[in-house]
Amino acid sequence: MEDFMELRIGVIGTGAIGTEHIERIANKLSGAKVTVVTDVDKPRAEKAAAVCGARIEKDGTGVIASSDVDAVMVTNWGPAHAKSILGSIAAGKMVFCEKPMTTTGADAKKIVDAEIAKGKKFTQVGFMRRYDKGYLQMKEILSSGKTGKPLMIHCAHRNVAKGTEYNTPMSVNDTAIHEIDVLHWLVGDQYVSAQVLFPKQTSLTHKDLRDPQIMILTTESGILIEIEVFVNCQFGYDIKCEVVCERASVELPLASFPSVKQDAKYYTALETDWKYRFIDSYDVEIQDWINNASKGIVKGPSAWDGYLAAVTADALVKAQGSGKIESIATGPCPDFYSC
Amino acid sequence: MEDFMELRIGVIGTGAIGTEHIERIANKLSGAKVTVVTDVDKPRAEKAAAVCGARIEKDGTGVIASSDVDAVMVTNWGPAHAKSILGSIAAGKMVFCEKPMTTTGADAKKIVDAEIAKGKKFTQVGFMRRYDKGYLQMKEILSSGKTGKPLMIHCAHRNVAKGTEYNTPMSVNDTAIHEIDVLHWLVGDQYVSAQVLFPKQTSLTHKDLRDPQIMILTTESGILIEIEVFVNCQFGYDIKCEVVCERASVELPLASFPSVKQDAKYYTALETDWKYRFIDSYDVEIQDWINNASKGIVKGPSAWDGYLAAVTADALVKAQGSGKIESIATGPCPDFYSC
Amino acid sequence: MEDFMELRIGVIGTGAIGTEHIERIANKLSGAKVTVVTDVDKPRAEKAAAVCGARIEKDGTGVIASSDVDAVMVTNWGPAHAKSILGSIAAGKMVFCEKPMTTTGADAKKIVDAEIAKGKKFTQVGFMRRYDKGYLQMKEILSSGKTGKPLMIHCAHRNVAKGTEYNTPMSVNDTAIHEIDVLHWLVGDQYVSAQVLFPKQTSLTHKDLRDPQIMILTTESGILIEIEVFVNCQFGYDIKCEVVCERASVELPLASFPSVKQDAKYYTALETDWKYRFIDSYDVEIQDWINNASKGIVKGPSAWDGYLAAVTADALVKAQGSGKIESIATGPCPDFYSC
Amino acid sequence: MEDFMELRIGVIGTGAIGTEHIERIANKLSGAKVTVVTDVDKPRAEKAAAVCGARIEKDGTGVIASSDVDAVMVTNWGPAHAKSILGSIAAGKMVFCEKPMTTTGADAKKIVDAEIAKGKKFTQVGFMRRYDKGYLQMKEILSSGKTGKPLMIHCAHRNVAKGTEYNTPMSVNDTAIHEIDVLHWLVGDQYVSAQVLFPKQTSLTHKDLRDPQIMILTTESGILIEIEVFVNCQFGYDIKCEVVCERASVELPLASFPSVKQDAKYYTALETDWKYRFIDSYDVEIQDWINNASKGIVKGPSAWDGYLAAVTADALVKAQGSGKIESIATGPCPDFYSC
């Protein structure tokens, strides 16, 4: 392989997820190296740079402008994403951005518009569940034509516990955001309305957090989706998804663990740390991005997907407050994104 | 055992379920015999009488009045239940009535009032799921104190297919009626509101039936219950129930079948006939009724439970039409029924 | 029903299992009553008699001779079974005998010969697993013609713990005896050889008991059966059975329990008391015997099955001692028993 | 990363598995590149070289001698493995060899002796199951101290079908070889005896192949292992492993697939192609080898493990012919390999 075939990546933001991606690229993946990093916290940037032998730029603008950077990875904090992505697009560089793409629908729209103006897709958003083997297998089954059309989806997103900094809107923006992206992709449909129901409150939460919640989304074709979000369930990290079709029901597999018979129980482990359930999909996601970005194309979740997620999340947060059914008006998918 | 210890039962209505109970009493259960039967269809009554060596009365009133009848089994069609039950109460005879106890809340209230006036419970309603081993095991686990309080219940009631005579309100009155009874018993709570959502319609139904539906009930303490009713699901008779508590989630077991590996599938059978899933619970139910009725007491689902089911079903049917949240105003449980 | 249609049963032996059957007949089953009982322990007999309103005879011979006894239930201790059964046959009375039918192959042969001499089958042996829903479902699948021929069977019979009175041969006579009967019935074949292997000994047993053991049986057609017997496994009462055929593998279902997610485990209960796994099959078994004995016929496990089990158990006990493959020479099944 | 930190690999043998590894290194893994390849089939070598931009040497000796080769991957046919490995050791180069390490125990011994003579481990054998998540999780559970000591292992290795070129000894050398390696590693014990039982023959095999077989291994501490090998089972690729301990039983997870309810079945897919079950473990294995070989160390299955597998396989093949228990005399593990 020629050197120029190795994608040179600049990383903006070397916090937890940024550093994980840097280590992933250095130690497990093929065809890329991190050449430049930056972070608002200088020592943190230095630590990350040492992992991969990168040099340090003073800010994101510097990273994007670097001649030894072919593609940009945006892993700074959410409100700063839009600027880094728009800068990369302006510089004509492929960009990977961790979720959420933007913190407002308006910012997301700017990115979509910038790509359309340039006539090229640059942005992939870090919705890694689309790379999870279980969801991919579900999509294959649902696309086989044997199940009939999807009618309903029952989901649950459960975490062991969250601290007092985690509040009611975060149930949407930090938690259900994964279901928001993966479900419309799974059934090839677009959301039109959002509603939130509040079951009995668990005593194991705090005053700023309604927990659990049931979020209800409907799609253009009429599919009804309900997502139980329960972030203090105590018992484990538990992701459920059942798609009920006209002729079949399809359920997401659990994480795989040995079955144990002991102490009058027949059990498998439930994960308690959310990191492990989708750990493999991160590797596949970033390798896929490297491979495609090297060719100047986007095959994963696009800026349009980031925009849909932002608008849908806004509607759910509004519905949390209003108690009403809120509409989700994204407008039709531009031909450019061929949804 | 003395002869007089054998409970002599009069059966009003010898259709499918009536005949099944007659055969059950004759061939599988202990402590009772059917001595008198009646049916609007004379040949059908004669056929049933031959099974158990009973004599025939010309109508329900005759059965109730018979001196060789200690207790009455009401298995005629729904609209006639109230009269048969009220007659039995007036005659001071214990009575078992198949579900629904009555077809209106008003009729149900009359039965409750009649029992209170007499100062004694006479009526057991045929909600056999309370005798199902799976639900009983769930109730034991939920009552153990280890799970924390129930917060949500996710249910599904799925049938393979229904004919054109089955219409939208029957999704409540004939189908969800089982969940209505068993769920409030399971968590020891009472319903306060009802709502019905309509997901995408399956193409495999007919114009008089919205299918599937999602029925939402809330309880006094705030538990949110959702029941997917999907009676043309094609794939099997499938009853699901998951109670999500503060510290644990508890799921109803599936019917038990051998696991088979064949043709690249690892499978268990799904039932297609609803009769088999709860067949054992019918035996336990009727034996329990015989044992208690012989002592003049009611331990199973009471007239009050029949009343609650009727009022709740009415609210759900109303909600199907209105699209709104409808309240369920049963009033508090009388001390007499010690719910 | 006429009185004479009720089978009058005399019970010889009112220990644990005898008393359970008496209660079963009195409180749960149809078409029979226990009229006479006996036991070597007089107060125990009196207690049992009180349960069902029976009178007491001083011994088994008296029970068999009683004019108010139509059929005999033999639930005394094993070595006394042969005398009670042979007496019943001589008296022309139908008989149900708890397992083992006899403690020696020679005694078993006498019973078979006595039935053949009388030209009628009288004896049913208490192998209740044949009435278990799981085994019946397996047999139906194996008989469907879709699985191809059975080639191997992998079984396990595990108990939580056994006391010091339980010794190595009892692993065959008290434990594997259930598999011995049910497996040849399941595949319709006869045993020809027996062998026992001794895995590493658990530290949680005592000097008179080799635990676990692997018992290997082969059949006439060449099916290889292995039965793990592990009676101090600590973790639960666990019965496994997988029949591997030419085109499919079929596994016995576990006992059915709710699934629970709690404390980072996803589990179902394992039974610890062997009584519950097959409790339902006892009811079905005794009802079936009552129904058939009333007509003077045997449809359940016959004297020939009791004989096969005795001879097979003898060979396995011999193999425990010899370490060799021992032959099982039962001779061909007489036409009379139409195996 | 500096260039010299990238491991330069020479591949001897570019058949199916060789080419897969080359693609893996080029497209998915980190820290290595294939610089030189060879194959007895020149066009095949050229095709493989094109994948990774490698140059071609005329034979294995040339590959090993190349100055741009830091480490050697041996993926030619089995009988040639010994020469390639011994050559690599002589040249002081780290080597990865696909299983079997050698086709005879004697050749395996030479490799062990060569490493001991050099005072350094060079060889990793391609037993990828040790990198499978399921086996690793089992090992962690078994090492937790909570299960008590392992007493028995029940395994099955089932393939859909094999052609006429596959014969009886290949059940050991090509199929059970995986269990042979992974099981002694799993329980940290060494084999002492081997035996093979032949169940009823499936009609779906051919005259040169006994199918199924049950292979029995015992270990130094007395653990009894049975491995059902059934390579024409028709129904799927099915790998089972249950370790029964003094206080618990631990079972290998199945491959994970969505659960589907359709056509009266509740099923998950069974794989039919053996390639997929352990596909992830190949990636982890080769990445681990790259990482360790870069440091000049061996952490995966060693030459000693290759030797144990060879001697055990020899004993099983002998047992297939003799029908007897054959001893496995590997001698104690040299301190050098610190088993």
PDB file of N, CA and C in Angstrom, chain A residues 1 25-30 52-53 133-134 137-138 141 146-147 247-254 256-263 266 279-280 287 291, chain D residues 1 25-30 52-53 133-134 137-138 141 146-147 247-254 256-263 266 279-280 287 291:
ATOM      1  N   MET A   1       0.828  -1.208   0.000  1.00  0.00           N
ATOM      2  CA  MET A   1       0.000   0.000   0.000  1.00  0.00           C
ATOM      3  C   MET A   1       0.859   1.253   0.000  1.00  0.00           C
ATOM      4  N   ILE A  25      -8.428   3.850  15.978  1.00  0.00           N
ATOM      5  CA  ILE A  25      -7.746   4.048  14.689  1.00  0.00           C
ATOM      6  C   ILE A  25      -6.284   3.610  14.774  1.00  0.00           C
ATOM      7  N   ALA A  26      -5.674   3.851  15.914  1.00  0.00           N
ATOM      8  CA  ALA A  26      -4.255   3.496  16.070  1.00  0.00           C
ATOM      9  C   ALA A  26      -4.039   1.991  16.221  1.00  0.00           C
ATOM     10  N   ASN A  27      -4.928   1.325  16.944  1.00  0.00           N
ATOM     11  CA  ASN A  27      -4.638  -0.051  17.359  1.00  0.00           C
ATOM     12  C   ASN A  27      -5.481  -1.146  16.730  1.00  0.00           C
ATOM     13  N   LYS A  28      -6.609  -0.787  16.154  1.00  0.00           N
ATOM     14  CA  LYS A  28      -7.481  -1.864  15.694  1.00  0.00           C
ATOM     15  C   LYS A  28      -7.923  -1.743  14.248  1.00  0.00           C
ATOM     16  N   LEU A  29      -7.876  -0.540  13.688  1.00  0.00           N
ATOM     17  CA  LEU A  29      -8.443  -0.361  12.360  1.00  0.00           C
ATOM     18  C   LEU A  29      -7.364  -0.173  11.310  1.00  0.00           C
ATOM     19  N   SER A  30      -7.793  -0.187  10.091  1.00  0.00           N
ATOM     20  CA  SER A  30      -6.866  -0.185   8.959  1.00  0.00           C
ATOM     21  C   SER A  30      -7.106   1.029   8.072  1.00  0.00           C
ATOM     22  N   CYS A  52      -1.075   8.470  19.553  1.00  0.00           N
ATOM     23  CA  CYS A  52      -1.055   8.167  18.118  1.00  0.00           C
ATOM     24  C   CYS A  52       0.071   8.892  17.376  1.00  0.00           C
ATOM     25  N   GLY A  53       0.922   9.572  18.119  1.00  0.00           N
ATOM     26  CA  GLY A  53       2.034  10.270  17.461  1.00  0.00           C
ATOM     27  C   GLY A  53       1.590  11.473  16.641  1.00  0.00           C
ATOM     28  N   LYS A 133     -24.757  -5.653  14.584  1.00  0.00           N
ATOM     29  CA  LYS A 133     -25.147  -6.857  13.871  1.00  0.00           C
ATOM     30  C   LYS A 133     -26.632  -7.175  14.054  1.00  0.00           C
ATOM     31  N   GLY A 134     -27.127  -6.987  15.272  1.00  0.00           N
ATOM     32  CA  GLY A 134     -28.535  -7.308  15.540  1.00  0.00           C
ATOM     33  C   GLY A 134     -29.496  -6.458  14.726  1.00  0.00           C
ATOM     34  N   GLN A 137     -29.284  -7.432  11.053  1.00  0.00           N
ATOM     35  CA  GLN A 137     -30.007  -8.681  10.782  1.00  0.00           C
ATOM     36  C   GLN A 137     -31.518  -8.423  10.757  1.00  0.00           C
ATOM     37  N   MET A 138     -31.998  -7.578  11.673  1.00  0.00           N
ATOM     38  CA  MET A 138     -33.422  -7.232  11.673  1.00  0.00           C
ATOM     39  C   MET A 138     -33.816  -6.582  10.347  1.00  0.00           C
ATOM     40  N   ILE A 141     -34.148  -9.063   7.616  1.00  0.00           N
ATOM     41  CA  ILE A 141     -35.384  -9.851   7.717  1.00  0.00           C
ATOM     42  C   ILE A 141     -36.582  -9.011   7.287  1.00  0.00           C
ATOM     43  N   LYS A 146     -40.965 -11.194   3.472  1.00  0.00           N
ATOM     44  CA  LYS A 146     -41.739 -12.306   4.052  1.00  0.00           C
ATOM     45  C   LYS A 146     -42.581 -11.902   5.250  1.00  0.00           C
ATOM     46  N   THR A 147     -42.247 -10.767   5.850  1.00  0.00           N
ATOM     47  CA  THR A 147     -42.908 -10.423   7.111  1.00  0.00           C
ATOM     48  C   THR A 147     -44.162  -9.577   6.915  1.00  0.00           C
ATOM     49  N   ARG A 247     -47.378 -10.078   9.187  1.00  0.00           N
ATOM     50  CA  ARG A 247     -47.323 -11.539   9.223  1.00  0.00           C
ATOM     51  C   ARG A 247     -46.278 -12.093  10.181  1.00  0.00           C
ATOM     52  N   ALA A 248     -45.538 -11.231  10.839  1.00  0.00           N
ATOM     53  CA  ALA A 248     -44.439 -11.724  11.674  1.00  0.00           C
ATOM     54  C   ALA A 248     -44.041 -10.655  12.678  1.00  0.00           C
ATOM     55  N   SER A 249     -43.396 -11.082  13.718  1.00  0.00           N
ATOM     56  CA  SER A 249     -42.810 -10.159  14.683  1.00  0.00           C
ATOM     57  C   SER A 249     -41.318 -10.467  14.751  1.00  0.00           C
ATOM     58  N   VAL A 250     -40.507  -9.407  14.786  1.00  0.00           N
ATOM     59  CA  VAL A 250     -39.048  -9.576  14.759  1.00  0.00           C
ATOM     60  C   VAL A 250     -38.446  -8.840  15.946  1.00  0.00           C
ATOM     61  N   GLU A 251     -37.646  -9.545  16.745  1.00  0.00           N
ATOM     62  CA  GLU A 251     -37.075  -8.945  17.954  1.00  0.00           C
ATOM     63  C   GLU A 251     -35.557  -8.860  17.892  1.00  0.00           C
ATOM     64  N   LEU A 252     -35.041  -7.731  18.321  1.00  0.00           N
ATOM     65  CA  LEU A 252     -33.598  -7.523  18.439  1.00  0.00           C
ATOM     66  C   LEU A 252     -33.008  -8.541  19.413  1.00  0.00           C
ATOM     67  N   PRO A 253     -31.887  -9.179  19.057  1.00  0.00           N
ATOM     68  CA  PRO A 253     -31.265 -10.086  20.027  1.00  0.00           C
ATOM     69  C   PRO A 253     -30.675  -9.327  21.210  1.00  0.00           C
ATOM     70  N   LEU A 254     -30.665  -9.983  22.343  1.00  0.00           N
ATOM     71  CA  LEU A 254     -29.926  -9.494  23.502  1.00  0.00           C
ATOM     72  C   LEU A 254     -28.435  -9.657  23.252  1.00  0.00           C
ATOM     73  N   SER A 256     -25.017 -11.342  23.894  1.00  0.00           N
ATOM     74  CA  SER A 256     -24.823 -12.769  24.064  1.00  0.00           C
ATOM     75  C   SER A 256     -23.890 -13.070  25.240  1.00  0.00           C
ATOM     76  N   PHE A 257     -24.364 -13.896  26.153  1.00  0.00           N
ATOM     77  CA  PHE A 257     -23.561 -14.312  27.310  1.00  0.00           C
ATOM     78  C   PHE A 257     -23.772 -15.805  27.574  1.00  0.00           C
ATOM     79  N   PRO A 258     -22.839 -16.462  28.217  1.00  0.00           N
ATOM     80  CA  PRO A 258     -23.078 -17.861  28.593  1.00  0.00           C
ATOM     81  C   PRO A 258     -24.306 -17.984  29.499  1.00  0.00           C
ATOM     82  N   SER A 259     -24.988 -19.112  29.391  1.00  0.00           N
ATOM     83  CA  SER A 259     -26.100 -19.423  30.286  1.00  0.00           C
ATOM     84  C   SER A 259     -25.558 -20.184  31.481  1.00  0.00           C
ATOM     85  N   VAL A 260     -25.972 -19.756  32.656  1.00  0.00           N
ATOM     86  CA  VAL A 260     -25.457 -20.376  33.869  1.00  0.00           C
ATOM     87  C   VAL A 260     -26.614 -20.916  34.701  1.00  0.00           C
ATOM     88  N   LYS A 261     -26.440 -22.135  35.195  1.00  0.00           N
ATOM     89  CA  LYS A 261     -27.372 -22.678  36.182  1.00  0.00           C
ATOM     90  C   LYS A 261     -26.673 -22.666  37.524  1.00  0.00           C
ATOM     91  N   GLN A 262     -27.192 -21.894  38.436  1.00  0.00           N
ATOM     92  CA  GLN A 262     -26.588 -21.839  39.775  1.00  0.00           C
ATOM     93  C   GLN A 262     -27.600 -21.268  40.758  1.00  0.00           C
ATOM     94  N   ASP A 263     -27.550 -21.777  41.990  1.00  0.00           N
ATOM     95  CA  ASP A 263     -28.401 -21.227  43.055  1.00  0.00           C
ATOM     96  C   ASP A 263     -29.872 -21.146  42.650  1.00  0.00           C
ATOM     97  N   TYR A 266     -31.545 -20.043  36.429  1.00  0.00           N
ATOM     98  CA  TYR A 266     -30.971 -20.304  35.104  1.00  0.00           C
ATOM     99  C   TYR A 266     -30.859 -18.937  34.456  1.00  0.00           C
ATOM    100  N   ILE A 279     -20.143  -2.025  21.506  1.00  0.00           N
ATOM    101  CA  ILE A 279     -18.709  -1.791  21.341  1.00  0.00           C
ATOM    102  C   ILE A 279     -18.219  -2.238  19.961  1.00  0.00           C
ATOM    103  N   ASP A 280     -18.686  -3.398  19.505  1.00  0.00           N
ATOM    104  CA  ASP A 280     -18.237  -3.882  18.196  1.00  0.00           C
ATOM    105  C   ASP A 280     -18.698  -2.961  17.070  1.00  0.00           C
ATOM    106  N   GLN A 287     -14.356   2.062  10.831  1.00  0.00           N
ATOM    107  CA  GLN A 287     -13.678   1.470   9.673  1.00  0.00           C
ATOM    108  C   GLN A 287     -14.448   1.797   8.397  1.00  0.00           C
ATOM    109  N   ASN A 291     -13.054   3.895   5.194  1.00  0.00           N
ATOM    110  CA  ASN A 291     -13.056   3.352   3.830  1.00  0.00           C
ATOM    111  C   ASN A 291     -13.783   4.285   2.870  1.00  0.00           C
TER     112      ASN A 291
ATOM    113  N   MET D   1       2.688   7.123  14.338  1.00  0.00           N
ATOM    114  CA  MET D   1       3.417   5.862  14.375  1.00  0.00           C
ATOM    115  C   MET D   1       4.564   5.866  13.388  1.00  0.00           C
ATOM    116  N   ILE D  25      -5.695  -8.267   7.132  1.00  0.00           N
ATOM    117  CA  ILE D  25      -4.575  -7.386   7.516  1.00  0.00           C
ATOM    118  C   ILE D  25      -4.621  -6.083   6.710  1.00  0.00           C
ATOM    119  N   ALA D  26      -4.985  -6.203   5.436  1.00  0.00           N
ATOM    120  CA  ALA D  26      -5.012  -5.006   4.580  1.00  0.00           C
ATOM    121  C   ALA D  26      -6.163  -4.069   4.915  1.00  0.00           C
ATOM    122  N   ASN D  27      -7.334  -4.642   5.229  1.00  0.00           N
ATOM    123  CA  ASN D  27      -8.549  -3.812   5.286  1.00  0.00           C
ATOM    124  C   ASN D  27      -9.155  -3.591   6.662  1.00  0.00           C
ATOM    125  N   LYS D  28      -8.808  -4.404   7.641  1.00  0.00           N
ATOM    126  CA  LYS D  28      -9.516  -4.290   8.905  1.00  0.00           C
ATOM    127  C   LYS D  28      -8.616  -4.137  10.121  1.00  0.00           C
ATOM    128  N   LEU D  29      -7.353  -4.567  10.007  1.00  0.00           N
ATOM    129  CA  LEU D  29      -6.521  -4.589  11.210  1.00  0.00           C
ATOM    130  C   LEU D  29      -5.471  -3.496  11.175  1.00  0.00           C
ATOM    131  N   SER D  30      -4.818  -3.340  12.285  1.00  0.00           N
ATOM    132  CA  SER D  30      -3.887  -2.238  12.475  1.00  0.00           C
ATOM    133  C   SER D  30      -2.480  -2.752  12.772  1.00  0.00           C
ATOM    134  N   CYS D  52      -2.805  -6.747  -1.635  1.00  0.00           N
ATOM    135  CA  CYS D  52      -2.127  -6.024  -0.569  1.00  0.00           C
ATOM    136  C   CYS D  52      -0.870  -5.303  -1.039  1.00  0.00           C
ATOM    137  N   GLY D  53      -0.627  -5.343  -2.349  1.00  0.00           N
ATOM    138  CA  GLY D  53       0.562  -4.661  -2.851  1.00  0.00           C
ATOM    139  C   GLY D  53       1.862  -5.332  -2.478  1.00  0.00           C
ATOM    140  N   LYS D 133     -15.681 -14.572  21.978  1.00  0.00           N
ATOM    141  CA  LYS D 133     -16.218 -13.919  23.168  1.00  0.00           C
ATOM    142  C   LYS D 133     -16.912 -14.915  24.099  1.00  0.00           C
ATOM    143  N   GLY D 134     -17.651 -15.838  23.520  1.00  0.00           N
ATOM    144  CA  GLY D 134     -18.392 -16.814  24.325  1.00  0.00           C
ATOM    145  C   GLY D 134     -17.477 -17.691  25.156  1.00  0.00           C
ATOM    146  N   GLN D 137     -15.856 -15.605  27.902  1.00  0.00           N
ATOM    147  CA  GLN D 137     -16.777 -15.352  29.012  1.00  0.00           C
ATOM    148  C   GLN D 137     -16.929 -16.605  29.882  1.00  0.00           C
ATOM    149  N   MET D 138     -16.993 -17.777  29.236  1.00  0.00           N
ATOM    150  CA  MET D 138     -17.070 -19.030  30.009  1.00  0.00           C
ATOM    151  C   MET D 138     -15.848 -19.187  30.902  1.00  0.00           C
ATOM    152  N   ILE D 141     -16.049 -17.013  33.906  1.00  0.00           N
ATOM    153  CA  ILE D 141     -16.993 -17.539  34.908  1.00  0.00           C
ATOM    154  C   ILE D 141     -16.376 -18.733  35.639  1.00  0.00           C
ATOM    155  N   LYS D 146     -16.640 -19.347  41.826  1.00  0.00           N
ATOM    156  CA  LYS D 146     -18.012 -19.521  42.327  1.00  0.00           C
ATOM    157  C   LYS D 146     -18.662 -20.826  41.872  1.00  0.00           C
ATOM    158  N   THR D 147     -18.132 -21.425  40.844  1.00  0.00           N
ATOM    159  CA  THR D 147     -18.823 -22.579  40.257  1.00  0.00           C
ATOM    160  C   THR D 147     -18.370 -23.906  40.862  1.00  0.00           C
ATOM    161  N   ARG D 247     -20.943 -26.872  41.515  1.00  0.00           N
ATOM    162  CA  ARG D 247     -22.029 -26.027  42.001  1.00  0.00           C
ATOM    163  C   ARG D 247     -22.793 -25.301  40.902  1.00  0.00           C
ATOM    164  N   ALA D 248     -22.383 -25.479  39.673  1.00  0.00           N
ATOM    165  CA  ALA D 248     -23.009 -24.714  38.600  1.00  0.00           C
ATOM    166  C   ALA D 248     -22.746 -25.394  37.266  1.00  0.00           C
ATOM    167  N   SER D 249     -23.558 -25.067  36.309  1.00  0.00           N
ATOM    168  CA  SER D 249     -23.330 -25.515  34.933  1.00  0.00           C
ATOM    169  C   SER D 249     -23.253 -24.258  34.067  1.00  0.00           C
ATOM    170  N   VAL D 250     -22.300 -24.254  33.133  1.00  0.00           N
ATOM    171  CA  VAL D 250     -22.069 -23.068  32.307  1.00  0.00           C
ATOM    172  C   VAL D 250     -22.128 -23.474  30.838  1.00  0.00           C
ATOM    173  N   GLU D 251     -22.959 -22.788  30.049  1.00  0.00           N
ATOM    174  CA  GLU D 251     -23.140 -23.154  28.647  1.00  0.00           C
ATOM    175  C   GLU D 251     -22.681 -22.052  27.708  1.00  0.00           C
ATOM    176  N   LEU D 252     -21.992 -22.451  26.663  1.00  0.00           N
ATOM    177  CA  LEU D 252     -21.567 -21.543  25.594  1.00  0.00           C
ATOM    178  C   LEU D 252     -22.795 -20.915  24.940  1.00  0.00           C
ATOM    179  N   PRO D 253     -22.774 -19.585  24.710  1.00  0.00           N
ATOM    180  CA  PRO D 253     -23.905 -18.980  23.996  1.00  0.00           C
ATOM    181  C   PRO D 253     -23.944 -19.422  22.540  1.00  0.00           C
ATOM    182  N   LEU D 254     -25.138 -19.463  22.005  1.00  0.00           N
ATOM    183  CA  LEU D 254     -25.318 -19.637  20.571  1.00  0.00           C
ATOM    184  C   LEU D 254     -24.942 -18.344  19.861  1.00  0.00           C
ATOM    185  N   SER D 256     -25.778 -15.125  17.920  1.00  0.00           N
ATOM    186  CA  SER D 256     -26.896 -14.246  18.230  1.00  0.00           C
ATOM    187  C   SER D 256     -27.635 -13.830  16.957  1.00  0.00           C
ATOM    188  N   PHE D 257     -28.938 -14.053  16.933  1.00  0.00           N
ATOM    189  CA  PHE D 257     -29.784 -13.660  15.800  1.00  0.00           C
ATOM    190  C   PHE D 257     -31.099 -13.102  16.328  1.00  0.00           C
ATOM    191  N   PRO D 258     -31.768 -12.272  15.539  1.00  0.00           N
ATOM    192  CA  PRO D 258     -33.093 -11.821  15.957  1.00  0.00           C
ATOM    193  C   PRO D 258     -34.037 -13.006  16.159  1.00  0.00           C
ATOM    194  N   SER D 259     -34.977 -12.844  17.087  1.00  0.00           N
ATOM    195  CA  SER D 259     -36.033 -13.840  17.285  1.00  0.00           C
ATOM    196  C   SER D 259     -37.216 -13.459  16.411  1.00  0.00           C
ATOM    197  N   VAL D 260     -37.737 -14.440  15.711  1.00  0.00           N
ATOM    198  CA  VAL D 260     -38.844 -14.180  14.803  1.00  0.00           C
ATOM    199  C   VAL D 260     -40.033 -15.058  15.162  1.00  0.00           C
ATOM    200  N   LYS D 261     -41.202 -14.433  15.178  1.00  0.00           N
ATOM    201  CA  LYS D 261     -42.439 -15.198  15.293  1.00  0.00           C
ATOM    202  C   LYS D 261     -43.107 -15.183  13.926  1.00  0.00           C
ATOM    203  N   GLN D 262     -43.244 -16.328  13.333  1.00  0.00           N
ATOM    204  CA  GLN D 262     -43.900 -16.410  12.022  1.00  0.00           C
ATOM    205  C   GLN D 262     -44.336 -17.847  11.772  1.00  0.00           C
ATOM    206  N   ASP D 263     -45.468 -17.996  11.086  1.00  0.00           N
ATOM    207  CA  ASP D 263     -45.934 -19.335  10.690  1.00  0.00           C
ATOM    208  C   ASP D 263     -45.957 -20.320  11.848  1.00  0.00           C
ATOM    209  N   TYR D 266     -41.635 -19.826  16.733  1.00  0.00           N
ATOM    210  CA  TYR D 266     -40.871 -18.758  17.376  1.00  0.00           C
ATOM    211  C   TYR D 266     -39.416 -19.200  17.240  1.00  0.00           C
ATOM    212  N   ILE D 279     -16.244 -15.764  12.984  1.00  0.00           N
ATOM    213  CA  ILE D 279     -15.628 -14.774  12.106  1.00  0.00           C
ATOM    214  C   ILE D 279     -14.981 -13.638  12.897  1.00  0.00           C
ATOM    215  N   ASP D 280     -15.673 -13.176  13.947  1.00  0.00           N
ATOM    216  CA  ASP D 280     -15.108 -12.083  14.747  1.00  0.00           C
ATOM    217  C   ASP D 280     -13.827 -12.505  15.446  1.00  0.00           C
ATOM    218  N   GLN D 287      -5.177  -9.735  15.073  1.00  0.00           N
ATOM    219  CA  GLN D 287      -4.729  -8.465  15.663  1.00  0.00           C
ATOM    220  C   GLN D 287      -3.859  -8.726  16.893  1.00  0.00           C
ATOM    221  N   ASN D 291       0.033  -7.659  17.384  1.00  0.00           N
ATOM    222  CA  ASN D 291       0.485  -6.850  18.527  1.00  0.00           C
ATOM    223  C   ASN D 291       1.607  -7.542  19.296  1.00  0.00           C
TER     224      ASN D 291
END
